[in-house]
CSV table of C-alpha atoms and ligand atoms in Angstrom, one decimal:
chain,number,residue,atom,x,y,z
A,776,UNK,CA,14.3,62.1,-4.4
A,777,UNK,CA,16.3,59.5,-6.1
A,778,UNK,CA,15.8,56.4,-4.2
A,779,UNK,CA,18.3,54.7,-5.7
A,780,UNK,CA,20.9,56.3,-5.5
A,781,UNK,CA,20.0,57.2,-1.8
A,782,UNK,CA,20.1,53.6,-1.0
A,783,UNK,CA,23.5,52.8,-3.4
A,784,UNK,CA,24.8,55.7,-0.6
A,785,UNK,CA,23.4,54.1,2.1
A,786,UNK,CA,24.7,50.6,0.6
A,787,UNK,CA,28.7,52.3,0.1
A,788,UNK,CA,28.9,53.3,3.8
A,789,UNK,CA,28.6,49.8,4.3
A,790,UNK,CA,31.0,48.8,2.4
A,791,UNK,CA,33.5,51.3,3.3
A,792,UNK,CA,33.2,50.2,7.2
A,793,UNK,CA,33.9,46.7,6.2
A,794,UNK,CA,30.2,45.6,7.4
A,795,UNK,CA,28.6,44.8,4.2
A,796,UNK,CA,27.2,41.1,4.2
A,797,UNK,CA,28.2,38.7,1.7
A,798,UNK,CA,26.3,35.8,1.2
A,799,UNK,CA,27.8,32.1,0.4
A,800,UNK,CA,25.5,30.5,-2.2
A,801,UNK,CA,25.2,26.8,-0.7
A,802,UNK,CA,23.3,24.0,-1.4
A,803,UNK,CA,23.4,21.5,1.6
A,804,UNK,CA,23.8,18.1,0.4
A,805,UNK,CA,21.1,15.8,2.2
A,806,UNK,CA,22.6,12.4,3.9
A,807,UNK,CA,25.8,14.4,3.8
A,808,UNK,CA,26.0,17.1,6.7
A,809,UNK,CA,27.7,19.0,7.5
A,810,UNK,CA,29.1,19.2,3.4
A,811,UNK,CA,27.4,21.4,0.8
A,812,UNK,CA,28.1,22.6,-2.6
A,813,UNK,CA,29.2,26.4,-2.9
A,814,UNK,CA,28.2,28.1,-6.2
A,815,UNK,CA,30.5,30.5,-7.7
A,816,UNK,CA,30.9,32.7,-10.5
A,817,UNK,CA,33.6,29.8,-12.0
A,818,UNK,CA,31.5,26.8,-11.0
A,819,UNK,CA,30.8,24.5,-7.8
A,820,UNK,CA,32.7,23.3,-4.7
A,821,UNK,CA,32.6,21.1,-2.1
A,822,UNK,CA,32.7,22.7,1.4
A,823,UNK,CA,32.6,22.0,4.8
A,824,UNK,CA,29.9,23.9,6.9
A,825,UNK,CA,31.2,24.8,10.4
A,826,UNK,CA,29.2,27.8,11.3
A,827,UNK,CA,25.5,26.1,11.0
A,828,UNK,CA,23.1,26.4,13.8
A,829,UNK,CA,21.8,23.0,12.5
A,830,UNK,CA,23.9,22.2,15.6
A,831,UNK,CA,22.9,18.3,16.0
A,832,UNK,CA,22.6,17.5,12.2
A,833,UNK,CA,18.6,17.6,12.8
A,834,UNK,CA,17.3,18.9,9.6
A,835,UNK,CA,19.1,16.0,7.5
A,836,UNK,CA,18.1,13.2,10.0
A,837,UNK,CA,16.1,11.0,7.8
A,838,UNK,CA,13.1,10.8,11.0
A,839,UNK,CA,12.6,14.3,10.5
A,840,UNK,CA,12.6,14.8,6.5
A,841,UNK,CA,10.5,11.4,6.4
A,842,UNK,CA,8.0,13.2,8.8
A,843,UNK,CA,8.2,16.2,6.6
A,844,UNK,CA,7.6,14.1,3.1
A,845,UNK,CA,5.0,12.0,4.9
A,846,UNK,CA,3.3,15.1,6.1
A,847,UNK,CA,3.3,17.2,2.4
A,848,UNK,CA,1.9,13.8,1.0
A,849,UNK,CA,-0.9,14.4,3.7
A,850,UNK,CA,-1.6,17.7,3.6
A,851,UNK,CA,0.5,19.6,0.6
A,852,UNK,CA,2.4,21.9,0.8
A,853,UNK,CA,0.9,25.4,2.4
A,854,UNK,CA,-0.9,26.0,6.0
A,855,UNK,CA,-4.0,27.7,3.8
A,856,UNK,CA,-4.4,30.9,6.1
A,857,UNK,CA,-3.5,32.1,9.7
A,858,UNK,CA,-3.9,29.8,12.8
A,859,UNK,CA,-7.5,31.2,13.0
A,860,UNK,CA,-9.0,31.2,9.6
A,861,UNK,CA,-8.9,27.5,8.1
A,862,UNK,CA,-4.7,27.6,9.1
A,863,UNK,CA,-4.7,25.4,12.2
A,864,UNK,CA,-3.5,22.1,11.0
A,865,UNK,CA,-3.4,19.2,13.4
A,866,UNK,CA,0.0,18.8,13.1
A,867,UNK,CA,0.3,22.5,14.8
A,868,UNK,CA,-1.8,21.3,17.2
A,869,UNK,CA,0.7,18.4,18.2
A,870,UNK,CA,3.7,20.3,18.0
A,871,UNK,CA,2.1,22.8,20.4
A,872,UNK,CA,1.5,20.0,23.1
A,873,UNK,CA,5.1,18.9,22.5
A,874,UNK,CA,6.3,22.3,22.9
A,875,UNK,CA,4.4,22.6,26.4
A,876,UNK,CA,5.6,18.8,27.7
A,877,UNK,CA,9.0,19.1,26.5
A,878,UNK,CA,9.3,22.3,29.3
A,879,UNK,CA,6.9,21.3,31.9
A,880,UNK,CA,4.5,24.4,30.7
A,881,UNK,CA,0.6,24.1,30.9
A,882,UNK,CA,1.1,25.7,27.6
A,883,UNK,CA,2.9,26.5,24.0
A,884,UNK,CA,2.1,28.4,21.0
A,885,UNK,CA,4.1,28.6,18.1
A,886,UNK,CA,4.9,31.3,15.6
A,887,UNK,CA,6.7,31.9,12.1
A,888,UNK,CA,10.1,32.3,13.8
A,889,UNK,CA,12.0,33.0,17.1
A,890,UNK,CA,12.5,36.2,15.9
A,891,UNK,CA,8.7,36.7,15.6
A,892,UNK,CA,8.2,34.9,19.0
A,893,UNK,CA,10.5,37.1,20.7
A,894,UNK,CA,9.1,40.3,18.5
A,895,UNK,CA,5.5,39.7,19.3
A,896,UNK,CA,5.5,38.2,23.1
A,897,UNK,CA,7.8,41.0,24.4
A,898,UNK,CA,5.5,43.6,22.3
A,899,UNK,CA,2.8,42.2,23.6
A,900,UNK,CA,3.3,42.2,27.0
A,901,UNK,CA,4.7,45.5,27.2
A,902,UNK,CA,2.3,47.0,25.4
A,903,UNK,CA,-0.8,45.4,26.9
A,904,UNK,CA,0.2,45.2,31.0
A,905,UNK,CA,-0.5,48.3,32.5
A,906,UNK,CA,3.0,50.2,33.2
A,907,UNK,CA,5.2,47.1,32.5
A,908,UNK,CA,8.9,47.6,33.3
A,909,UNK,CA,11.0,45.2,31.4
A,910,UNK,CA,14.6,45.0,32.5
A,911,UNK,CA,16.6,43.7,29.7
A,912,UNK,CA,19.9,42.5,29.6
A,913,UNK,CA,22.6,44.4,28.0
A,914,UNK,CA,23.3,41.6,25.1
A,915,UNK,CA,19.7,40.3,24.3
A,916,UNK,CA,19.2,39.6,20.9
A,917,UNK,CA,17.8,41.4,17.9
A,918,UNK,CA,14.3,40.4,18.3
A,919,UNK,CA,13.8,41.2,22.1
A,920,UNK,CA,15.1,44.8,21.5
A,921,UNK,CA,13.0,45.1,18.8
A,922,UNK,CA,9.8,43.4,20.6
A,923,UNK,CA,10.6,45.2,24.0
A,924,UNK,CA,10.9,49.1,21.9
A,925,UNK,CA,7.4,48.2,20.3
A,926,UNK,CA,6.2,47.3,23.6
A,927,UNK,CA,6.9,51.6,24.0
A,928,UNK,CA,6.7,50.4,27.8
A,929,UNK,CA,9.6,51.7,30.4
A,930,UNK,CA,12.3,49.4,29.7
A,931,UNK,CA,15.6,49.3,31.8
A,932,UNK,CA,19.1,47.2,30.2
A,933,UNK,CA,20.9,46.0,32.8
A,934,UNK,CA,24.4,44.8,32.3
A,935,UNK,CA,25.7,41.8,30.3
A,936,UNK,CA,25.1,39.1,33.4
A,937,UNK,CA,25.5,41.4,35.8
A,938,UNK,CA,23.5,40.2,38.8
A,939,UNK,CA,24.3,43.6,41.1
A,940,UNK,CA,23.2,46.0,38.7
A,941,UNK,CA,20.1,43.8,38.2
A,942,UNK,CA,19.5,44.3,41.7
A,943,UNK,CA,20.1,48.0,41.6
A,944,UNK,CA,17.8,48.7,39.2
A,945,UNK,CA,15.0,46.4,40.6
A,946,UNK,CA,15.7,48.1,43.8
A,947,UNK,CA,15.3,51.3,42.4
A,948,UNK,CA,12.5,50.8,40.3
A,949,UNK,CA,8.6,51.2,41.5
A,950,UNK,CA,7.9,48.8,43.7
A,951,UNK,CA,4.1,48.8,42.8
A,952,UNK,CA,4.6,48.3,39.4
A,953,UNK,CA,4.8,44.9,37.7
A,954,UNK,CA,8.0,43.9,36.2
A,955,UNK,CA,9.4,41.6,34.1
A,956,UNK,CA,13.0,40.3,33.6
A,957,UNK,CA,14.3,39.4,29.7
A,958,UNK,CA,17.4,37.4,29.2
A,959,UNK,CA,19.0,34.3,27.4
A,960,UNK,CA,20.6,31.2,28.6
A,961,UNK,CA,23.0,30.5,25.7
A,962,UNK,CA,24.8,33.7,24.6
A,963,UNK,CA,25.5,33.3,20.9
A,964,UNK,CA,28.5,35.1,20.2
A,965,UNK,CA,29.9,34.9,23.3
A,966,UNK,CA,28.8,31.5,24.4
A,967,UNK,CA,28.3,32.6,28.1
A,968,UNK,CA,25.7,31.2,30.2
A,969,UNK,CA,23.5,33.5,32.3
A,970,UNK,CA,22.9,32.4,36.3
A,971,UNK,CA,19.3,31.6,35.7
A,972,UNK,CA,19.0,30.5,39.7
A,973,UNK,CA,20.1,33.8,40.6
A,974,UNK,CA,17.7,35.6,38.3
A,975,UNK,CA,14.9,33.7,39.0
A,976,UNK,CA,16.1,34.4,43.0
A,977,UNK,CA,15.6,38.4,41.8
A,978,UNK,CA,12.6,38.1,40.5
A,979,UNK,CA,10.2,36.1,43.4
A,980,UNK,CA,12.2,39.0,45.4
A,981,UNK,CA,11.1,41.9,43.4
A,982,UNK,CA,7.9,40.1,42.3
A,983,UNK,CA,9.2,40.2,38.1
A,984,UNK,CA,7.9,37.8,35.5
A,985,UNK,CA,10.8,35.9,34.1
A,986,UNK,CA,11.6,35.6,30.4
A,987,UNK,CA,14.1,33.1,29.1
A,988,UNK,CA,15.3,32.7,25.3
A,989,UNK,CA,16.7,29.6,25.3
A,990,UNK,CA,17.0,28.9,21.4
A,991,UNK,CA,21.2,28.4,21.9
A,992,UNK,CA,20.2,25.6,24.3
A,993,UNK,CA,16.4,23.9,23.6
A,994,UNK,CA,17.4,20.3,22.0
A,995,UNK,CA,21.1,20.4,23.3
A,996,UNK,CA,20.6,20.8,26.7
A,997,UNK,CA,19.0,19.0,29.5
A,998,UNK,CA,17.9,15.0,29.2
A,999,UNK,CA,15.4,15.9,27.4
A,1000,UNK,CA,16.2,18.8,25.4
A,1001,UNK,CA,14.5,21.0,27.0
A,1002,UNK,CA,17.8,23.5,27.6
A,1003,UNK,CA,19.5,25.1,30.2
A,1004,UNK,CA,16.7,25.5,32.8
A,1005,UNK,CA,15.9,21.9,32.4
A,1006,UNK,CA,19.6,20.3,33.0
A,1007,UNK,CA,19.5,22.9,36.1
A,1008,UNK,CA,16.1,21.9,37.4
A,1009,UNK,CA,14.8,25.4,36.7
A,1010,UNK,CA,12.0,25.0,34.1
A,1011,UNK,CA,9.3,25.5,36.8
A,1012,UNK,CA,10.6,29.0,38.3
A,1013,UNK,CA,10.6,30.8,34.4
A,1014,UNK,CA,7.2,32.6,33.5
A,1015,UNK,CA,8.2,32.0,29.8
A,1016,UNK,CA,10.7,30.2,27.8
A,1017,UNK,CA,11.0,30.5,24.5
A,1018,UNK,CA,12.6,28.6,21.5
A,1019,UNK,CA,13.1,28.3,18.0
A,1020,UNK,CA,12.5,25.0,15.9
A,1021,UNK,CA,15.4,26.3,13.7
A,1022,UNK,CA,18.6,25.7,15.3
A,1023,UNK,CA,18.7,22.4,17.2
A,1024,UNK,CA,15.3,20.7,16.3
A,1025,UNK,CA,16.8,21.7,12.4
A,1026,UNK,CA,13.6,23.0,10.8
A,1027,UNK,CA,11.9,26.4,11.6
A,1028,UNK,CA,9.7,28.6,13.7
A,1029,UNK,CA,9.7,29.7,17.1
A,1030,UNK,CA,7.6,29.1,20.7
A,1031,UNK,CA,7.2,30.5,23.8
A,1032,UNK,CA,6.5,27.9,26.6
A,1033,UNK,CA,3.9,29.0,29.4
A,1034,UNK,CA,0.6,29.4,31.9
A,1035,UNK,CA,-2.4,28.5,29.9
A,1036,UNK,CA,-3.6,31.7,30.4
A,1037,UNK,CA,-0.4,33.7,29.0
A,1038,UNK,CA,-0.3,31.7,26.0
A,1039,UNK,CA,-4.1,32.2,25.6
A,1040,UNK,CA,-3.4,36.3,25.9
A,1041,UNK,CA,-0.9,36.3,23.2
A,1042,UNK,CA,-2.9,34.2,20.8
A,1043,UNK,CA,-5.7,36.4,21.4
A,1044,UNK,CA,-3.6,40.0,21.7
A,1045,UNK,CA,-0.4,39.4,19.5
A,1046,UNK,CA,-0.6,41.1,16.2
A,1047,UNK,CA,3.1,39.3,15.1
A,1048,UNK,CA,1.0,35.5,15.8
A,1049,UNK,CA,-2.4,36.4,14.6
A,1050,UNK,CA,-2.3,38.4,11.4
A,1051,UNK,CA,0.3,35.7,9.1
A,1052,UNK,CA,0.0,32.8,7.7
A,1053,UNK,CA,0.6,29.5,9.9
A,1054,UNK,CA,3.5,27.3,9.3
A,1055,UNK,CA,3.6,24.9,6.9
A,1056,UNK,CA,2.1,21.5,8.5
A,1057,UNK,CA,5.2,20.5,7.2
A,1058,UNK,CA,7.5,22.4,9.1
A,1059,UNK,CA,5.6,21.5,12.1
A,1060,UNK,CA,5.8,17.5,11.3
A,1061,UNK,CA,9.6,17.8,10.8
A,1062,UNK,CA,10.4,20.0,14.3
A,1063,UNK,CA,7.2,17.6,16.5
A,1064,UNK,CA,9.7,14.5,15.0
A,1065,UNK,CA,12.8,16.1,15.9
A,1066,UNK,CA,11.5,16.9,19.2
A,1067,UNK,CA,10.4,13.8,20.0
A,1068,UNK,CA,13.5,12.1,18.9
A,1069,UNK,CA,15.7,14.5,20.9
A,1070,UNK,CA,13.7,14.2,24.0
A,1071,UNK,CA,14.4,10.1,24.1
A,1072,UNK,CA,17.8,10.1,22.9
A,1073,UNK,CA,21.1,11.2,24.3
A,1074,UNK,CA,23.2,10.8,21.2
A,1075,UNK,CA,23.4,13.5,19.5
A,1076,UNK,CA,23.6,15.7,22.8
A,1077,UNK,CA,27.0,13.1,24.1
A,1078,UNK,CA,28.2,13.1,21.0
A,1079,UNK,CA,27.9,16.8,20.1
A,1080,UNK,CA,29.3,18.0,23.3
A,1081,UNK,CA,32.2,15.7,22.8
A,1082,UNK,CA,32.9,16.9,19.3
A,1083,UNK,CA,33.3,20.0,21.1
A,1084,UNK,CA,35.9,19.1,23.6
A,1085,UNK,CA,37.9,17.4,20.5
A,1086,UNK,CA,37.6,21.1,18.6
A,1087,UNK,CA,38.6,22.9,21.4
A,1088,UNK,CA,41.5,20.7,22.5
A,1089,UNK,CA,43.0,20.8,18.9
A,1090,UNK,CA,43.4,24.9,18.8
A,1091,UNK,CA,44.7,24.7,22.7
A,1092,UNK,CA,47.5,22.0,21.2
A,1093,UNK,CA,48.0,25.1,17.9
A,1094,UNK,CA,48.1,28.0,20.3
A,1095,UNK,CA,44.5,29.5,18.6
A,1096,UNK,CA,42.9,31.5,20.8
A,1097,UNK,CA,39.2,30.7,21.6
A,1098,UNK,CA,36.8,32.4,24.0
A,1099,UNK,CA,36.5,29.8,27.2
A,1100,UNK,CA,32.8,28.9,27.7
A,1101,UNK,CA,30.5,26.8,28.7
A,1102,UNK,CA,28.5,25.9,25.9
A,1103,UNK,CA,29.0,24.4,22.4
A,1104,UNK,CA,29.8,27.8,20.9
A,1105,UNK,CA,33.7,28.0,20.2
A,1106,UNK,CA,34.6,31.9,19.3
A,1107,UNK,CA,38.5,31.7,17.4
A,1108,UNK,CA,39.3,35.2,18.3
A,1109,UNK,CA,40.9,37.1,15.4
A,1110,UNK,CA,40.6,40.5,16.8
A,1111,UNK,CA,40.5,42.3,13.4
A,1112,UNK,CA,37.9,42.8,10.7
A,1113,UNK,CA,39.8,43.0,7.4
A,1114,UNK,CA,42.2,40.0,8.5
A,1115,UNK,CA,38.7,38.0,10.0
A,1116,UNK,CA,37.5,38.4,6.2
A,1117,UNK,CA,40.4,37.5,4.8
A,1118,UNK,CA,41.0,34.5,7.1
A,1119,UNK,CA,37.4,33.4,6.4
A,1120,UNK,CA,37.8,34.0,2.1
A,1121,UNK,CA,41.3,31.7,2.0
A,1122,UNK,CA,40.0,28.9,4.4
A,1123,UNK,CA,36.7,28.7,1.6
A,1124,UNK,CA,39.0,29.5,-1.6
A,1125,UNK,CA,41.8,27.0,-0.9
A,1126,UNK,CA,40.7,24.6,2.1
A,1127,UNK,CA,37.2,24.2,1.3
A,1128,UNK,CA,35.9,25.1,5.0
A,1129,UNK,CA,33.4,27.7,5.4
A,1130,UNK,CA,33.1,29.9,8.5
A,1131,UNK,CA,31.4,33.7,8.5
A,1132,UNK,CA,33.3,36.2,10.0
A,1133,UNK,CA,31.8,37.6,12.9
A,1134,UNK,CA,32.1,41.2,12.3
A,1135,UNK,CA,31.3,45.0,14.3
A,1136,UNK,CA,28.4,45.5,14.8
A,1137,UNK,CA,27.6,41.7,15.8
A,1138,UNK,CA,30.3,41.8,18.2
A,1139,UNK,CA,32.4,44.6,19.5
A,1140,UNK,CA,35.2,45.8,17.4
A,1141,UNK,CA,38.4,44.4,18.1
A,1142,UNK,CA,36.8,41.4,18.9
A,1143,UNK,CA,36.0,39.9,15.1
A,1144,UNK,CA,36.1,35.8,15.8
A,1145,UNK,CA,35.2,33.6,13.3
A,1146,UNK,CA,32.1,31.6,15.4
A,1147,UNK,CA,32.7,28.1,14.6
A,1148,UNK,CA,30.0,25.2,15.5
A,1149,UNK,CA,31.4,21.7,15.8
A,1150,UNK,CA,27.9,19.1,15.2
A,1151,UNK,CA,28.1,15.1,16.1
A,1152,UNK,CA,28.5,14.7,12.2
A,1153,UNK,CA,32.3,16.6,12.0
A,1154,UNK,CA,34.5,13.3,11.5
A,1155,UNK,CA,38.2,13.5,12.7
A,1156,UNK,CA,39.7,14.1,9.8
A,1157,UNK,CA,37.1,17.4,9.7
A,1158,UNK,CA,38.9,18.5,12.7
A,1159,UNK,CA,41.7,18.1,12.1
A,1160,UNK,CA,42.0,19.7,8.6
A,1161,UNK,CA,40.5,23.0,10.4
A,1162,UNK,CA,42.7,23.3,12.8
A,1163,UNK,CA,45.5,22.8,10.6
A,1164,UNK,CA,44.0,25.0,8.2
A,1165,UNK,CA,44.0,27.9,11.1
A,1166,UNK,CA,47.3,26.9,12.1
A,1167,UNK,CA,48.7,27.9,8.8
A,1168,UNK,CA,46.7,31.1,8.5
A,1169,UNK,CA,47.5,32.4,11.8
A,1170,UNK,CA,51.2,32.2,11.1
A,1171,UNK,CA,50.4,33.7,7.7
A,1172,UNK,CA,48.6,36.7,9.6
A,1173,UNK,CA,51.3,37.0,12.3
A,1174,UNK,CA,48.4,36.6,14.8
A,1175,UNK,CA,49.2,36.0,18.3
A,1176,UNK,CA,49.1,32.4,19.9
A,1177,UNK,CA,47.4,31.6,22.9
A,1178,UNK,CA,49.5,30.7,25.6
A,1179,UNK,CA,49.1,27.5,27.4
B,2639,PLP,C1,19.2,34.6,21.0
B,2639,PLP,C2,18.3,34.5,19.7
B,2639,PLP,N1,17.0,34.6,19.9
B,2639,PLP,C3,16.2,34.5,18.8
B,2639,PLP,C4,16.7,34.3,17.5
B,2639,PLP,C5,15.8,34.2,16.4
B,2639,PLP,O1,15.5,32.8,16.1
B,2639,PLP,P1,15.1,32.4,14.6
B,2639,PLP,O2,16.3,32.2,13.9
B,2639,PLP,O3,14.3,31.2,14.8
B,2639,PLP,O4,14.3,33.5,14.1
B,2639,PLP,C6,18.1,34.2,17.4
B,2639,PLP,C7,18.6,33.9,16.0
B,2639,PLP,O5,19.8,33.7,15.8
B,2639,PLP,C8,18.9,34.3,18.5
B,2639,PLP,O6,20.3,34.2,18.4
């Protein structure tokens, strides 16, 4: 076979559906968020960043990158080897307790991503519990699917939020056999919000274990951080939550928050958590300061939800259409691929803003957005030169206002 020139095939579909990924070559500029330097083939530029998931500014607040200098001169730079063979570093072992207060939980572990910590606690479980059902919702991300199809247990997707076709399917499922219910709180395309009262409701009726992915939400929501469940008093009823350290806290790696004895099965069972190596002690320094920061201060939250509210009230006054929601996530629907692109490539070229189009298959076609993340950092003036930038392009594309 020639490889190559199977995967250059593979590689031209892509690009002839319009769903080949092209990367923008930053350099975030410490001290300076949300600005970073773009490299190009004809030099560098200076760009604003509105599509990070650095959604607070975290991983350039000087308490965290002090914590993570302070904890290289410590320790240096690697973990050594996996959590169990010479890879445990105190600074794990903090984070971990962190983890478990920050959402009530007897207990925390914490893995290489929340893509791994989705991956290998929903593979886990399903593969170890004796004929597990795990009802999944229709939009979970990447890493569930993924975790839930290794698990090769009977899995049921239920639809998008859907509380009555949850129901159904409980209802019609096994009634002796144990159950488990997979959702988020934060959608992060959409920016939906899932009833987690409700769900939780289902579940001491049907007898499921709940599991929540809260990584759109832990740092930005509750008075603590601790997300959605905590602002809404629900911490207690979920079997699991799970996190990542990368979004909100600014650094990297993921958690699941739980019983002593869960997060003692997947230590002990989880090929995804055993078999790597541990986080940098770093890493962990940074995302324990961040936490610890975010759980005492309100700042950042106020400030960030308010930055919001200032985005979203510009594009009502401009007539750009944005998905309502809940949350801090503000979708500018284009409805198009190729003009999504080229809306995306001008506003970098010649206004020095960078958003990703959100293309098929992320989200639906006919849906392409351009997913744009206001942070406490985005002046006025930051504002204010996107929306005008959009307002210009959308006449350029004859796109269609919103109507107030
Ligand atoms: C809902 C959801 N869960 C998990 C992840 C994975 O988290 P991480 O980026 O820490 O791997 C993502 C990533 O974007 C996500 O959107």
């Amino acid at each position: 076979m020639d490889f190559d020139a199977f995967f250059k095939s593979e590689l031209d579909g892509l690009h002839e559906e319009g769903r080949y990924r092209v990367f923008a070559d930053l350099e975030r500029q410490r001290g300076n968020f949300p600005r970073a330097t773009r490299y190009t083939e004809n030099g560098t530029q200076d760009v604003t960043v509105w599509c990070s998931n650095d959604y607070l500014g975290m991983g350039q607040n000087p308490l965290v990158t002090e914590a993570m200098k302070t904890a290289i001169d410590n320790c240096g730079a690697g973990a050594g080897g996996t959590r169990n063979i010479s890879g445990t570093n105190h600074y794990h072992v903090l984070l971990e307790n962190e983890l478990a207060d920050l959402h009530g939980k007897e207990s925390a572990l914490i893995f290489t991503s929340g893509y791994i910590s989705n991956w290998a606690t929903l593979g886990t479980l399903g593969h170890k519990i004796p004929g597990l059902i795990i009802f999944s919702d229709a939009l979970n991300h990447a890493s569930m699917i993924e975790g839930i199809k290794h698990g090769k247990c009977e899995r049921v997707i239920w639809k998008h939020n859907d509380l009555k076709d949850l129901e159904a399917k409980l209802a019609a499922a096994d009634p002796k056999a144990p159950k488990l219910i997979a959702f988020e709180s934060v959608y992060s395309m959409d920016g939906d919000i899932s009833p987690i009262k409700e769900i939780c409701d289902l579940a001491d009726r049907y007898g499921a274990m709940t599991y929540l992915d809260e990584v759109h939400a832990v740092g930005m929501y509750g008075p603590r951080g601790g997300g959605v469940a905590e602002r809404e008093g629900l911490m207690h009823r979920l079997t699991i939550i799970e996190g990542t350290l990368g979004k909100a806290f600014g650094v990297m790696g993921g958690y699941i928050a739980a019983s002593a004895a869960l997060c003692d099965f997947i230590r002990s069972f989880a090929s995804g958590f055993i078999f790597t190596t541990a986080l940098p002690p770093a890493l962990a320094a940074g995302a324990v300061a961040s936490i610890r920061h975010l759980k005492s201060n309100q700042i950042e939250r106020f400030a960030h939800q308010e930055r919001v509210r200032r985005v979203r009230s510009l594009l009502d006054a401009r007539g750009i259409p944005h998905m309502p929601n809940p949350s801090h996530i503000v979708p500018v629907m284009v409805g198009d691929a190729a003009k999504c692109k080229w809306i995306s490539d001008i506003l970098l070229d010649n206004f020095n803003i960078y958003v990703q189009p959100i293309n098929y298959p992320t989200v639906p076609k006919k849906t392409e957005r351009l997913r744009i993340t206001p942070t406490p950092l985005h002046t006025d003036a930051d504002i204010e030169h996107l929306v005008g930038a959009l307002h210009q392009l959308w006449s350029r594309c004859a796109l269609a206002r919103a109507v107030a």
